[in-house]
mmCIF file of C-alpha atoms and ligand atoms in Angstrom:
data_model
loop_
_atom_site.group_PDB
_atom_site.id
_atom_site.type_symbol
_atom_site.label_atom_id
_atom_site.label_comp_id
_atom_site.label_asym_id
_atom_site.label_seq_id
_atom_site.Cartn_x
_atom_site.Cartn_y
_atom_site.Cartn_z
ATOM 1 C CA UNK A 171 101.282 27.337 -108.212
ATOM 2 C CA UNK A 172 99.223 30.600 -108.063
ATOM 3 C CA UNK A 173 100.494 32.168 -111.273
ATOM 4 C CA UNK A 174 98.337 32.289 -114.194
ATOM 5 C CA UNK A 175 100.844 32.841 -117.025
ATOM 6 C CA UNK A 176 104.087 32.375 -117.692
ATOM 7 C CA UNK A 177 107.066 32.389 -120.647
ATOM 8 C CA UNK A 178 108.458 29.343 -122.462
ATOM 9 C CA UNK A 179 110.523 28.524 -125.122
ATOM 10 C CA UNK A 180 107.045 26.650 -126.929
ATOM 11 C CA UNK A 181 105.225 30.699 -126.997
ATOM 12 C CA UNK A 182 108.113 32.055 -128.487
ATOM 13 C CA UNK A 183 108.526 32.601 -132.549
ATOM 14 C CA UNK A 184 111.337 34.660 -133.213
ATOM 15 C CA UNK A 185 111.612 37.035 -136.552
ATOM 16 C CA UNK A 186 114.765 36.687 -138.518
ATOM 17 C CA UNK A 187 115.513 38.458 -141.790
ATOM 18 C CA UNK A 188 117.516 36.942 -144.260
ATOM 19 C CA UNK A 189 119.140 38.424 -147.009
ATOM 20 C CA UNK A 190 120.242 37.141 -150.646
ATOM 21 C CA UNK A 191 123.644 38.756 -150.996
ATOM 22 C CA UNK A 192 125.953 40.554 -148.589
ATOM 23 C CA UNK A 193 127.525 40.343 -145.155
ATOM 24 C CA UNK A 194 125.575 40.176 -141.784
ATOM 25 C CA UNK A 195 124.062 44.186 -141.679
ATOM 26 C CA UNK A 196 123.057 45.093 -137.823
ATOM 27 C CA UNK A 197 119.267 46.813 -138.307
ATOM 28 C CA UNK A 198 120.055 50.320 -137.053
ATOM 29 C CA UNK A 199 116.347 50.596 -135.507
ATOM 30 C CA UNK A 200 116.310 47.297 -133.957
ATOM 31 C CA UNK A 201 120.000 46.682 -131.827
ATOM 32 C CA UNK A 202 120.503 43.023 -131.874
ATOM 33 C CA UNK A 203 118.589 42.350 -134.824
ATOM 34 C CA UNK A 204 120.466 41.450 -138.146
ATOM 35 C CA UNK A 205 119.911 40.518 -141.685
ATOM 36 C CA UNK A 206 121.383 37.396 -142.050
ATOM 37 C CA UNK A 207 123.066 35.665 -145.176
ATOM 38 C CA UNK A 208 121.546 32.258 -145.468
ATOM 39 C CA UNK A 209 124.685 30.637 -143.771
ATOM 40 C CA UNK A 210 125.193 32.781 -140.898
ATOM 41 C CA UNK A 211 121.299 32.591 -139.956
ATOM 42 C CA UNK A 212 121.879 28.882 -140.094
ATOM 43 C CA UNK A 213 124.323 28.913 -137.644
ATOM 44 C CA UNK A 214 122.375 31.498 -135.483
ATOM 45 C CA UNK A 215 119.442 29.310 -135.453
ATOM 46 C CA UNK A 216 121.279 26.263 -134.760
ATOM 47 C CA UNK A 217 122.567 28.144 -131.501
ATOM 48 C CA UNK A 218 119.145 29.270 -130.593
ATOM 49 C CA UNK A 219 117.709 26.076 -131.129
ATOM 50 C CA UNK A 220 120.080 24.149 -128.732
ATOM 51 C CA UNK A 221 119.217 27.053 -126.100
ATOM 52 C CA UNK A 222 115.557 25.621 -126.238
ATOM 53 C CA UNK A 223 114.279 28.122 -129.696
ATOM 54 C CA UNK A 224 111.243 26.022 -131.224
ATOM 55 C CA UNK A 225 110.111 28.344 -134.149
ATOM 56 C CA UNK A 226 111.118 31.274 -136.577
ATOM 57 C CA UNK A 227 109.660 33.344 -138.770
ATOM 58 C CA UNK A 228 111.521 34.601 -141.874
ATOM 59 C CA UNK A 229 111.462 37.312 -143.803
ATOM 60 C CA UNK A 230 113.069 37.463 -147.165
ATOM 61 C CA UNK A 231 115.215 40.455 -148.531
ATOM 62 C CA UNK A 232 115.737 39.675 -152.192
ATOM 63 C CA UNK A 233 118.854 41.048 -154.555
ATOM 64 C CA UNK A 234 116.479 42.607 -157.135
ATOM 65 C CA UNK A 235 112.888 43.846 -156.673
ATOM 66 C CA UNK A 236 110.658 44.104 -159.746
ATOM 67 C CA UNK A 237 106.797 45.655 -160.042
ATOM 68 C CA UNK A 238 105.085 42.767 -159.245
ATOM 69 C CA UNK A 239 107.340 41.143 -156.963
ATOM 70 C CA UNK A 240 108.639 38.012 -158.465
ATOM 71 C CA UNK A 241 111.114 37.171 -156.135
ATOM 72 C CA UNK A 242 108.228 36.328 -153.828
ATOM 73 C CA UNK A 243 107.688 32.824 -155.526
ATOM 74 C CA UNK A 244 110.979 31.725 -157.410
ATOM 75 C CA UNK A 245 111.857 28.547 -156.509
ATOM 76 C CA UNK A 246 115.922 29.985 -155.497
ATOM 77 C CA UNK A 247 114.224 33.039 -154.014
ATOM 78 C CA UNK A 248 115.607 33.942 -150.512
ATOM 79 C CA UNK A 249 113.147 32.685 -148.400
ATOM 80 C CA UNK A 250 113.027 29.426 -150.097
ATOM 81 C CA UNK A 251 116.838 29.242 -149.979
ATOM 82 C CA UNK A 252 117.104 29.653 -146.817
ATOM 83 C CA UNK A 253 114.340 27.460 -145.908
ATOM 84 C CA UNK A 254 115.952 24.493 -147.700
ATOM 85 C CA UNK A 255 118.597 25.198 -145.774
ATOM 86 C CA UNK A 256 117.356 25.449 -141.953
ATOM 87 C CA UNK A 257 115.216 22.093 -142.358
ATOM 88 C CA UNK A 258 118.052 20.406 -144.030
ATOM 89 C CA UNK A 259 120.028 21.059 -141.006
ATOM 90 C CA UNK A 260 117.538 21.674 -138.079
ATOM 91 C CA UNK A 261 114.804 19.608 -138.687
ATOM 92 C CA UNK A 262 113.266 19.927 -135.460
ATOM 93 C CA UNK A 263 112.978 23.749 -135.902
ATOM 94 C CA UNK A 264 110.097 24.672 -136.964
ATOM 95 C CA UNK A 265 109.793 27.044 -139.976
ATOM 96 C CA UNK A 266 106.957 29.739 -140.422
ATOM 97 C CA UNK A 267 107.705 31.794 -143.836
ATOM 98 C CA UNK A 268 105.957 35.067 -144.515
ATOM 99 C CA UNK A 269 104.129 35.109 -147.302
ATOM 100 C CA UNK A 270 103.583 38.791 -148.454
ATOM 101 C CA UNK A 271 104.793 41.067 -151.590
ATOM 102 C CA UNK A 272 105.591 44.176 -150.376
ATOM 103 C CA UNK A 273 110.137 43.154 -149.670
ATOM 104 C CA UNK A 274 110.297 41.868 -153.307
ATOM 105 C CA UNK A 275 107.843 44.716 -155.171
ATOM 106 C CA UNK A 276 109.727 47.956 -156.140
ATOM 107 C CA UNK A 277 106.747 50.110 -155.205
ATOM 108 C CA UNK A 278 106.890 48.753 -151.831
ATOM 109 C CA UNK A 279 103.371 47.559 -151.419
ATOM 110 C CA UNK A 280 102.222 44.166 -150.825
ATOM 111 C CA UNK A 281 99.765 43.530 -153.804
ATOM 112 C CA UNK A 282 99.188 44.514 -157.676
ATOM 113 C CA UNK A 283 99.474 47.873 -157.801
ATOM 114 C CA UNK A 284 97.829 50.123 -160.261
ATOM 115 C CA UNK A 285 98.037 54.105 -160.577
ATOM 116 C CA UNK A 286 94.729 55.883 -160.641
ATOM 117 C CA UNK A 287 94.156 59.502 -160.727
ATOM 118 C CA UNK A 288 94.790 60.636 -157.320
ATOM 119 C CA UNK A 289 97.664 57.954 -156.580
ATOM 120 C CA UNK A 290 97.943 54.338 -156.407
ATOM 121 C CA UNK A 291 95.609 51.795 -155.810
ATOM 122 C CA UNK A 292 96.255 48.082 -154.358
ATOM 123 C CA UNK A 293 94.375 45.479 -156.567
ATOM 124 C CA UNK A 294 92.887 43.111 -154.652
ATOM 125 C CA UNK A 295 91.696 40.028 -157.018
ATOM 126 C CA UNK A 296 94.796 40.091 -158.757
ATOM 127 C CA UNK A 297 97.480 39.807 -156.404
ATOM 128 C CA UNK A 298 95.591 36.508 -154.622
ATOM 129 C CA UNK A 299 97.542 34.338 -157.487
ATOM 130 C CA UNK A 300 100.754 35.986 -156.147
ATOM 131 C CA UNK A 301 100.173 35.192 -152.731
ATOM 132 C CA UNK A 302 98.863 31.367 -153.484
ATOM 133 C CA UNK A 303 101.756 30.811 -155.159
ATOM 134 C CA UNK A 304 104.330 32.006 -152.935
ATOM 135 C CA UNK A 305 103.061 30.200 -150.047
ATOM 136 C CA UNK A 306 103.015 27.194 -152.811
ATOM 137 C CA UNK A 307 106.635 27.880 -153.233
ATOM 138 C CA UNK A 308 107.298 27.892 -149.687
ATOM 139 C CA UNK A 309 105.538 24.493 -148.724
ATOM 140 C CA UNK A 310 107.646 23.286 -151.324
ATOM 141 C CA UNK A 311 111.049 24.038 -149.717
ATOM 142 C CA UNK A 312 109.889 22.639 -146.651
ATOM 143 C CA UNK A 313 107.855 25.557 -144.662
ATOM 144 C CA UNK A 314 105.795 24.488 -141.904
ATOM 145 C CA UNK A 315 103.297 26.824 -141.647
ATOM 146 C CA UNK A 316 103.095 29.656 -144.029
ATOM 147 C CA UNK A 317 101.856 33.187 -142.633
ATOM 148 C CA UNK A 318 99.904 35.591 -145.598
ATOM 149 C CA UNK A 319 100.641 39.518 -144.332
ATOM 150 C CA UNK A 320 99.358 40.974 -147.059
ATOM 151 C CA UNK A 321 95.533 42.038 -145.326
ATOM 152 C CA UNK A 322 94.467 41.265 -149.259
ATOM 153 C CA UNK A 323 90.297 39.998 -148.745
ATOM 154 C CA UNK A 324 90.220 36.492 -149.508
ATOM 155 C CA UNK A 325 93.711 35.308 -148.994
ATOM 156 C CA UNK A 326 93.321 33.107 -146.759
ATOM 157 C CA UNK A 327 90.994 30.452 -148.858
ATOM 158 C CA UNK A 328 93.428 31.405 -151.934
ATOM 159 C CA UNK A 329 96.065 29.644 -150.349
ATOM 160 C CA UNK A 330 94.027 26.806 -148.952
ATOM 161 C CA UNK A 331 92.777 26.078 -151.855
ATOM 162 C CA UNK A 332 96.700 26.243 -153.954
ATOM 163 C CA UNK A 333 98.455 24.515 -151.351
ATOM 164 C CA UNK A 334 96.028 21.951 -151.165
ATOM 165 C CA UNK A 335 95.941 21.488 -154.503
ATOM 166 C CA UNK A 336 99.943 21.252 -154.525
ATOM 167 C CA UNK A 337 99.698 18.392 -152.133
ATOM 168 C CA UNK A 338 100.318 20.440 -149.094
ATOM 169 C CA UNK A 339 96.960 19.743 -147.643
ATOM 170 C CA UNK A 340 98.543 19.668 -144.225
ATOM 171 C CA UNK A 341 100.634 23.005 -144.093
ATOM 172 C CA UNK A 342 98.733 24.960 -141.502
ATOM 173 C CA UNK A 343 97.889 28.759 -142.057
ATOM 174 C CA UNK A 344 98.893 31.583 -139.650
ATOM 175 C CA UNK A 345 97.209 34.349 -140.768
ATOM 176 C CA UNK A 346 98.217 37.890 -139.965
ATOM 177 C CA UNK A 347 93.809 38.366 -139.382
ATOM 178 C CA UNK A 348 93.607 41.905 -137.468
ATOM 179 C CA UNK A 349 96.588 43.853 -139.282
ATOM 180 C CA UNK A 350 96.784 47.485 -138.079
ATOM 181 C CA UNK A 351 97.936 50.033 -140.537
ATOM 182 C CA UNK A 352 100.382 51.724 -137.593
ATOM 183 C CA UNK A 353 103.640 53.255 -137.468
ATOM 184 C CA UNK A 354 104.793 51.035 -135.148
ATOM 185 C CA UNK A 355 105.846 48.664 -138.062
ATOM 186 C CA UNK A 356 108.543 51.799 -138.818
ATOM 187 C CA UNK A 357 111.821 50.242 -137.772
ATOM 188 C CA UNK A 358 110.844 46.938 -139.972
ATOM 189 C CA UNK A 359 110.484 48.798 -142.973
ATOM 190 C CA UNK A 360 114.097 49.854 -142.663
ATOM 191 C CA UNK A 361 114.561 46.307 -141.901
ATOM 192 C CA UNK A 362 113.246 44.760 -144.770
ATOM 193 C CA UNK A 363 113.145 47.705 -146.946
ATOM 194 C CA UNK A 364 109.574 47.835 -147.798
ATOM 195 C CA UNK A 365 108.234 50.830 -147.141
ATOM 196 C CA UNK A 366 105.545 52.286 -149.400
ATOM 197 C CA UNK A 367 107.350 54.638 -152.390
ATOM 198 C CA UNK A 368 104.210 56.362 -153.031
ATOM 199 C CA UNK A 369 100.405 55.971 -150.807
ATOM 200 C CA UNK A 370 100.481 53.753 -147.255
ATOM 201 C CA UNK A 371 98.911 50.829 -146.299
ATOM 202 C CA UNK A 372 95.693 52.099 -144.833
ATOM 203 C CA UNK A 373 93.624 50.826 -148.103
ATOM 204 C CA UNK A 374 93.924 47.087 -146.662
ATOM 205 C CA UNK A 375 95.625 47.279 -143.347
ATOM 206 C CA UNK A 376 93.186 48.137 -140.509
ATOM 207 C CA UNK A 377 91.829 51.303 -138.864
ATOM 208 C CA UNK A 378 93.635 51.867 -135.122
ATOM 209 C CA UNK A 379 90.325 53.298 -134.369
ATOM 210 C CA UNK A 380 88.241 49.905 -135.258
ATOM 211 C CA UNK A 381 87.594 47.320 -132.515
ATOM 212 C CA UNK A 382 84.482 45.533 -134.226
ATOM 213 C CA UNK A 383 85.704 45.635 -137.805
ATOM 214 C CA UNK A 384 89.025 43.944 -136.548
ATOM 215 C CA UNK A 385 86.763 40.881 -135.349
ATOM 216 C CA UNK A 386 85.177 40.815 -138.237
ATOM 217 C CA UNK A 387 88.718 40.505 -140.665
ATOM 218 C CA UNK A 388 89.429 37.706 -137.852
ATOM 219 C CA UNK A 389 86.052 36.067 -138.412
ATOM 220 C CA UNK A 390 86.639 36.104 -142.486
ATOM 221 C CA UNK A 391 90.078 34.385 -142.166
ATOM 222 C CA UNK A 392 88.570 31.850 -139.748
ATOM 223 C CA UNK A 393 86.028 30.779 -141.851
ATOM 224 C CA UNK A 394 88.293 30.708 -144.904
ATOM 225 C CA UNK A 395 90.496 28.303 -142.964
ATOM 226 C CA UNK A 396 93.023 30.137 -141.148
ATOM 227 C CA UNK A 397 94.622 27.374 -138.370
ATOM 228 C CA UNK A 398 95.605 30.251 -136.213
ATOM 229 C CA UNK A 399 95.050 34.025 -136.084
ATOM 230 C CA UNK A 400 96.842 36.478 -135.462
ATOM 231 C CA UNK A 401 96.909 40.418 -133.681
ATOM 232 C CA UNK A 402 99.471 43.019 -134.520
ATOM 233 C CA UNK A 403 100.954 45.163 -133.236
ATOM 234 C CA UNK A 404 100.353 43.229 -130.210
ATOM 235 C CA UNK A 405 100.656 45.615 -126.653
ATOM 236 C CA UNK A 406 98.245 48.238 -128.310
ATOM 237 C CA UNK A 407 95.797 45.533 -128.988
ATOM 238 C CA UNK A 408 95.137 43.549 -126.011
ATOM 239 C CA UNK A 409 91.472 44.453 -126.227
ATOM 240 C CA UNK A 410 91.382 42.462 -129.633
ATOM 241 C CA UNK A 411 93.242 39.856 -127.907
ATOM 242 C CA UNK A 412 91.102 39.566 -125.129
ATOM 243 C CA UNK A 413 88.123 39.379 -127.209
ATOM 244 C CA UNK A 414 89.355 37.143 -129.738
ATOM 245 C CA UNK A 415 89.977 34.784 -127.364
ATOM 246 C CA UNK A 416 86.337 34.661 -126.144
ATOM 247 C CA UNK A 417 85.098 33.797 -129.471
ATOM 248 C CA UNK A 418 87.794 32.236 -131.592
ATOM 249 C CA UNK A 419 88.651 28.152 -130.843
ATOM 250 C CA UNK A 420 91.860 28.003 -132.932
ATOM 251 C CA UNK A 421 95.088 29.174 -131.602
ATOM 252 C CA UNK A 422 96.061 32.982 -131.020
ATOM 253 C CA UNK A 423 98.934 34.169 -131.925
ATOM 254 C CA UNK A 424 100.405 38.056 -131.299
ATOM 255 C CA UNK A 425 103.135 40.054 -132.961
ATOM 256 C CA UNK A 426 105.290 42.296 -130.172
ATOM 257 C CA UNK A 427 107.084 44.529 -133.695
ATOM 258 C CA UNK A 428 109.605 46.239 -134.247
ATOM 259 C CA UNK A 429 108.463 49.715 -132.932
ATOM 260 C CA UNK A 430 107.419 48.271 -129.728
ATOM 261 C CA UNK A 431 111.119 46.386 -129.884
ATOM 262 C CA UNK A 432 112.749 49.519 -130.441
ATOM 263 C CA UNK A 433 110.636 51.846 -127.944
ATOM 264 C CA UNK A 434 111.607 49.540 -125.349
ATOM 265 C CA UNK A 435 115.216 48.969 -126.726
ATOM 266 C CA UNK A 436 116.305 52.869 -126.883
ATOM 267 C CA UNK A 437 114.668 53.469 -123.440
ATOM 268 C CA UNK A 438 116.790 50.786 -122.334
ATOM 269 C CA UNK A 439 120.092 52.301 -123.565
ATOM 270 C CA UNK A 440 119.126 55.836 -122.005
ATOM 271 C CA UNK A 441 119.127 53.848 -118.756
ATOM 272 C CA UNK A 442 114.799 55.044 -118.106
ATOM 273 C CA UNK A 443 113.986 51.492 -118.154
ATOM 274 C CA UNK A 444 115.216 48.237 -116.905
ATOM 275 C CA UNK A 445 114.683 46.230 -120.135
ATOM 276 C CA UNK A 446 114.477 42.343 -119.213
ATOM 277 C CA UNK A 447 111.873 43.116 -116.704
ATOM 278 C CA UNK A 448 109.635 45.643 -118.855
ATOM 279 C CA UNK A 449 110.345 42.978 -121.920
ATOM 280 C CA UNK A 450 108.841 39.984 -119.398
ATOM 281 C CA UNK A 451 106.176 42.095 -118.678
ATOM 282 C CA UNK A 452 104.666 42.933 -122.066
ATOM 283 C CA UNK A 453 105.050 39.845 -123.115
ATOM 284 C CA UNK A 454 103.477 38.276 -119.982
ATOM 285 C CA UNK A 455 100.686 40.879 -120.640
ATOM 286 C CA UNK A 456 100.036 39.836 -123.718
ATOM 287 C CA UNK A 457 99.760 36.190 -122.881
ATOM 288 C CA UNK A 458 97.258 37.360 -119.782
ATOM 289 C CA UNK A 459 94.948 39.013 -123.122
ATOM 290 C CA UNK A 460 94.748 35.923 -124.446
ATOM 291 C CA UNK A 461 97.495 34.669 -126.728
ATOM 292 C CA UNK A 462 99.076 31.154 -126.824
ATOM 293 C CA UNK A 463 102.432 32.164 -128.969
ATOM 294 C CA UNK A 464 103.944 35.386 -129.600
ATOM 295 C CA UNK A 465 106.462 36.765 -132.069
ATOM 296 C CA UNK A 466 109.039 38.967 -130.588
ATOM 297 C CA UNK A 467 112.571 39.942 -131.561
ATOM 298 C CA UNK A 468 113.241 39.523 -128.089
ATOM 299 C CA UNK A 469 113.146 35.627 -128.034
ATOM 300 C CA UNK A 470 116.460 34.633 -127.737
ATOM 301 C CA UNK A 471 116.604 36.382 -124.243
ATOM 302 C CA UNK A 472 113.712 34.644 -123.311
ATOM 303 C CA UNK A 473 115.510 31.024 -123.716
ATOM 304 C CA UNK A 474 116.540 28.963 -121.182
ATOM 305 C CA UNK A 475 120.103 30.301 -120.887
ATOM 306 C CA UNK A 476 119.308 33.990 -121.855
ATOM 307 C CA UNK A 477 122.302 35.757 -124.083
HETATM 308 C C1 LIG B 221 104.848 42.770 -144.447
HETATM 309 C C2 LIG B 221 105.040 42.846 -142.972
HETATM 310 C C3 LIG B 221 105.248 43.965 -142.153
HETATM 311 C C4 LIG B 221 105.485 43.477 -140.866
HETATM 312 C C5 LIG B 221 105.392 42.103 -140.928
HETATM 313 N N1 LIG B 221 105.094 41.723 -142.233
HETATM 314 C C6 LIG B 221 105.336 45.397 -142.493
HETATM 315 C C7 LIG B 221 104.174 46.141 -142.999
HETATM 316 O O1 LIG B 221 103.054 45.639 -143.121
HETATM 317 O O2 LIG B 221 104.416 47.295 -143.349
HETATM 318 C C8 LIG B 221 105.814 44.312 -139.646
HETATM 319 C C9 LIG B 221 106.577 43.616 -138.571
HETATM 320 C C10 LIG B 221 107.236 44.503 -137.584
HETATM 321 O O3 LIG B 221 107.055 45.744 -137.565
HETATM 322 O O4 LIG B 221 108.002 43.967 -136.763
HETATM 323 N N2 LIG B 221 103.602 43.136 -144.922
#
């Protein structure tokens, strides 16, 4: 009666990755986590669901990558496949794809990318297209929200404006608003084998150091039609939480990552910390800052009849 937050199955989005070709792979950075073969993360989610799971989020791992990251939007890419697949045979499970280029370039990053003098540069403009019409390509296998990672200016109305136009005028838009450029996202590159081959991210991810400016990139997406917003990484960014939620109507929603999985994970295993009550607490925390769901890898402990 006199608690002002609490955990259920309806805050909870859990990240899966799901791969094109070969057998279930164990992320070495993230215990517990796997890449999946479209089959086998069928079957996972159909457990998880049962056990009370209402949402994932999925993350594609593609056989081939090319330069400009066509495996993104093809209509049997991975994420589509598997997409087909969950809704065919979990229909009540709702399906949140991400929509980004940086799994399925071979450079790593998640726009156009274009070699200057000094390095590499990420093209804005050009890699909008991209990102329209993979989240096109998504509503069209049967997504139910699509979620743009990219941090690319102007995304969000992009894929308004294509999805609408593809009849999809009522696929809702989770955007990934305040994006920090952080190492905490480490153990998901291994994941999803994206990391950067050449430059990093901080030429469209956000500043750790920048509070207002974060606001701001939330207040763009918002008024380009974003249905919810997100934060990530989410424990060092409560303060964005907390004032997001004093100024933003639509839905939060907060990513707990894979760094912040895996710092609590290996402290766990050296016996420092006890992990389900430091893993109720952060997440409990970050609902207290302000956000109605959360994404964390550790969802299915958090279901009704924890594993
Ligand atoms: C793709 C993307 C990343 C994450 C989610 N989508 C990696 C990145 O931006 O480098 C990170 C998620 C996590 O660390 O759990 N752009």
């Amino acid at each position: 009666m006199m608690r002002e937050h609490w955990l259920a199955p309806e805050h909870l989005v859990y990240p899966m990755f799901v791969q094109a070709a070969g057998a279930r792979q164990e992320i070495a950075s993230m215990p517990g986590q796997y890449r999946w073969p479209v089959a086998e993360l069928v079957e996972e989610a159909r457990r998880l669901h049962e056990r009370g799971l209402a949402s994932l989020m999925l993350f594609g791992l593609p056989e081939t990558k090319d330069d400009e990251g066509g495996g993104a939007w093809a209509e049997n890419g991975v994420v589509q496949t598997a997409t087909r697949a969950l809704k065919r045979a979990l229909p009540a499970l709702q399906v949140i794809t991400d929509v980004c280029l940086c799994e399925y370039t071979r450079h790593g990053h998640c726009g156009v990318l274009h070699a200057t003098a000094s390095g590499v540069e990420v093209l804005n403009d050009p890699t909008l297209e991209l990102l329209a019409r993979t989240a096109v390509s998504h509503a069209r296998a049967g997504a139910d929200m699509v979620a743009p990672s990219d941090m690319m200016d102007g995304r969000v109305g992009a894929i308004r404006r294509a999805l609408d136009s593809a009849g999809f005028a009522q696929t809702p838009i989770l955007a990934y608003a305040a994006k920090f450029a952080t190492a905490f996202y480490g153990p998901f590159r291994e994941a999803a084998d994206s990391a950067p081959q050449q430059g990093d991210r901080s030429g469209y991810q956000m500043d750790m150091a920048n509070g207002r400016e974060a606001l701001h990139e939330m207040q763009l997406d918002f008024e380009e039609g974003a249905d919810m917003l997100m934060v990530k990484p989410a424990l060092p960014c409560l303060d964005i939480l907390a004032a997001a939620r004093a100024r933003f109507p639509v839905p939060l929603a907060a990513y707990q990552v894979s760094g912040e999985y895996a710092m609590i994970k290996a402290a766990a295993r050296a016996g420092w910390l006890e992990e389900a009550r430091v893993v109720r607490e952060t997440l409990l925390a970050i609902r207290r800052a302000g956000a109605d769901m959360i994404l964390s890898y550790f969802t299915p402990d958090l279901l009704p009849n924890g594993r």
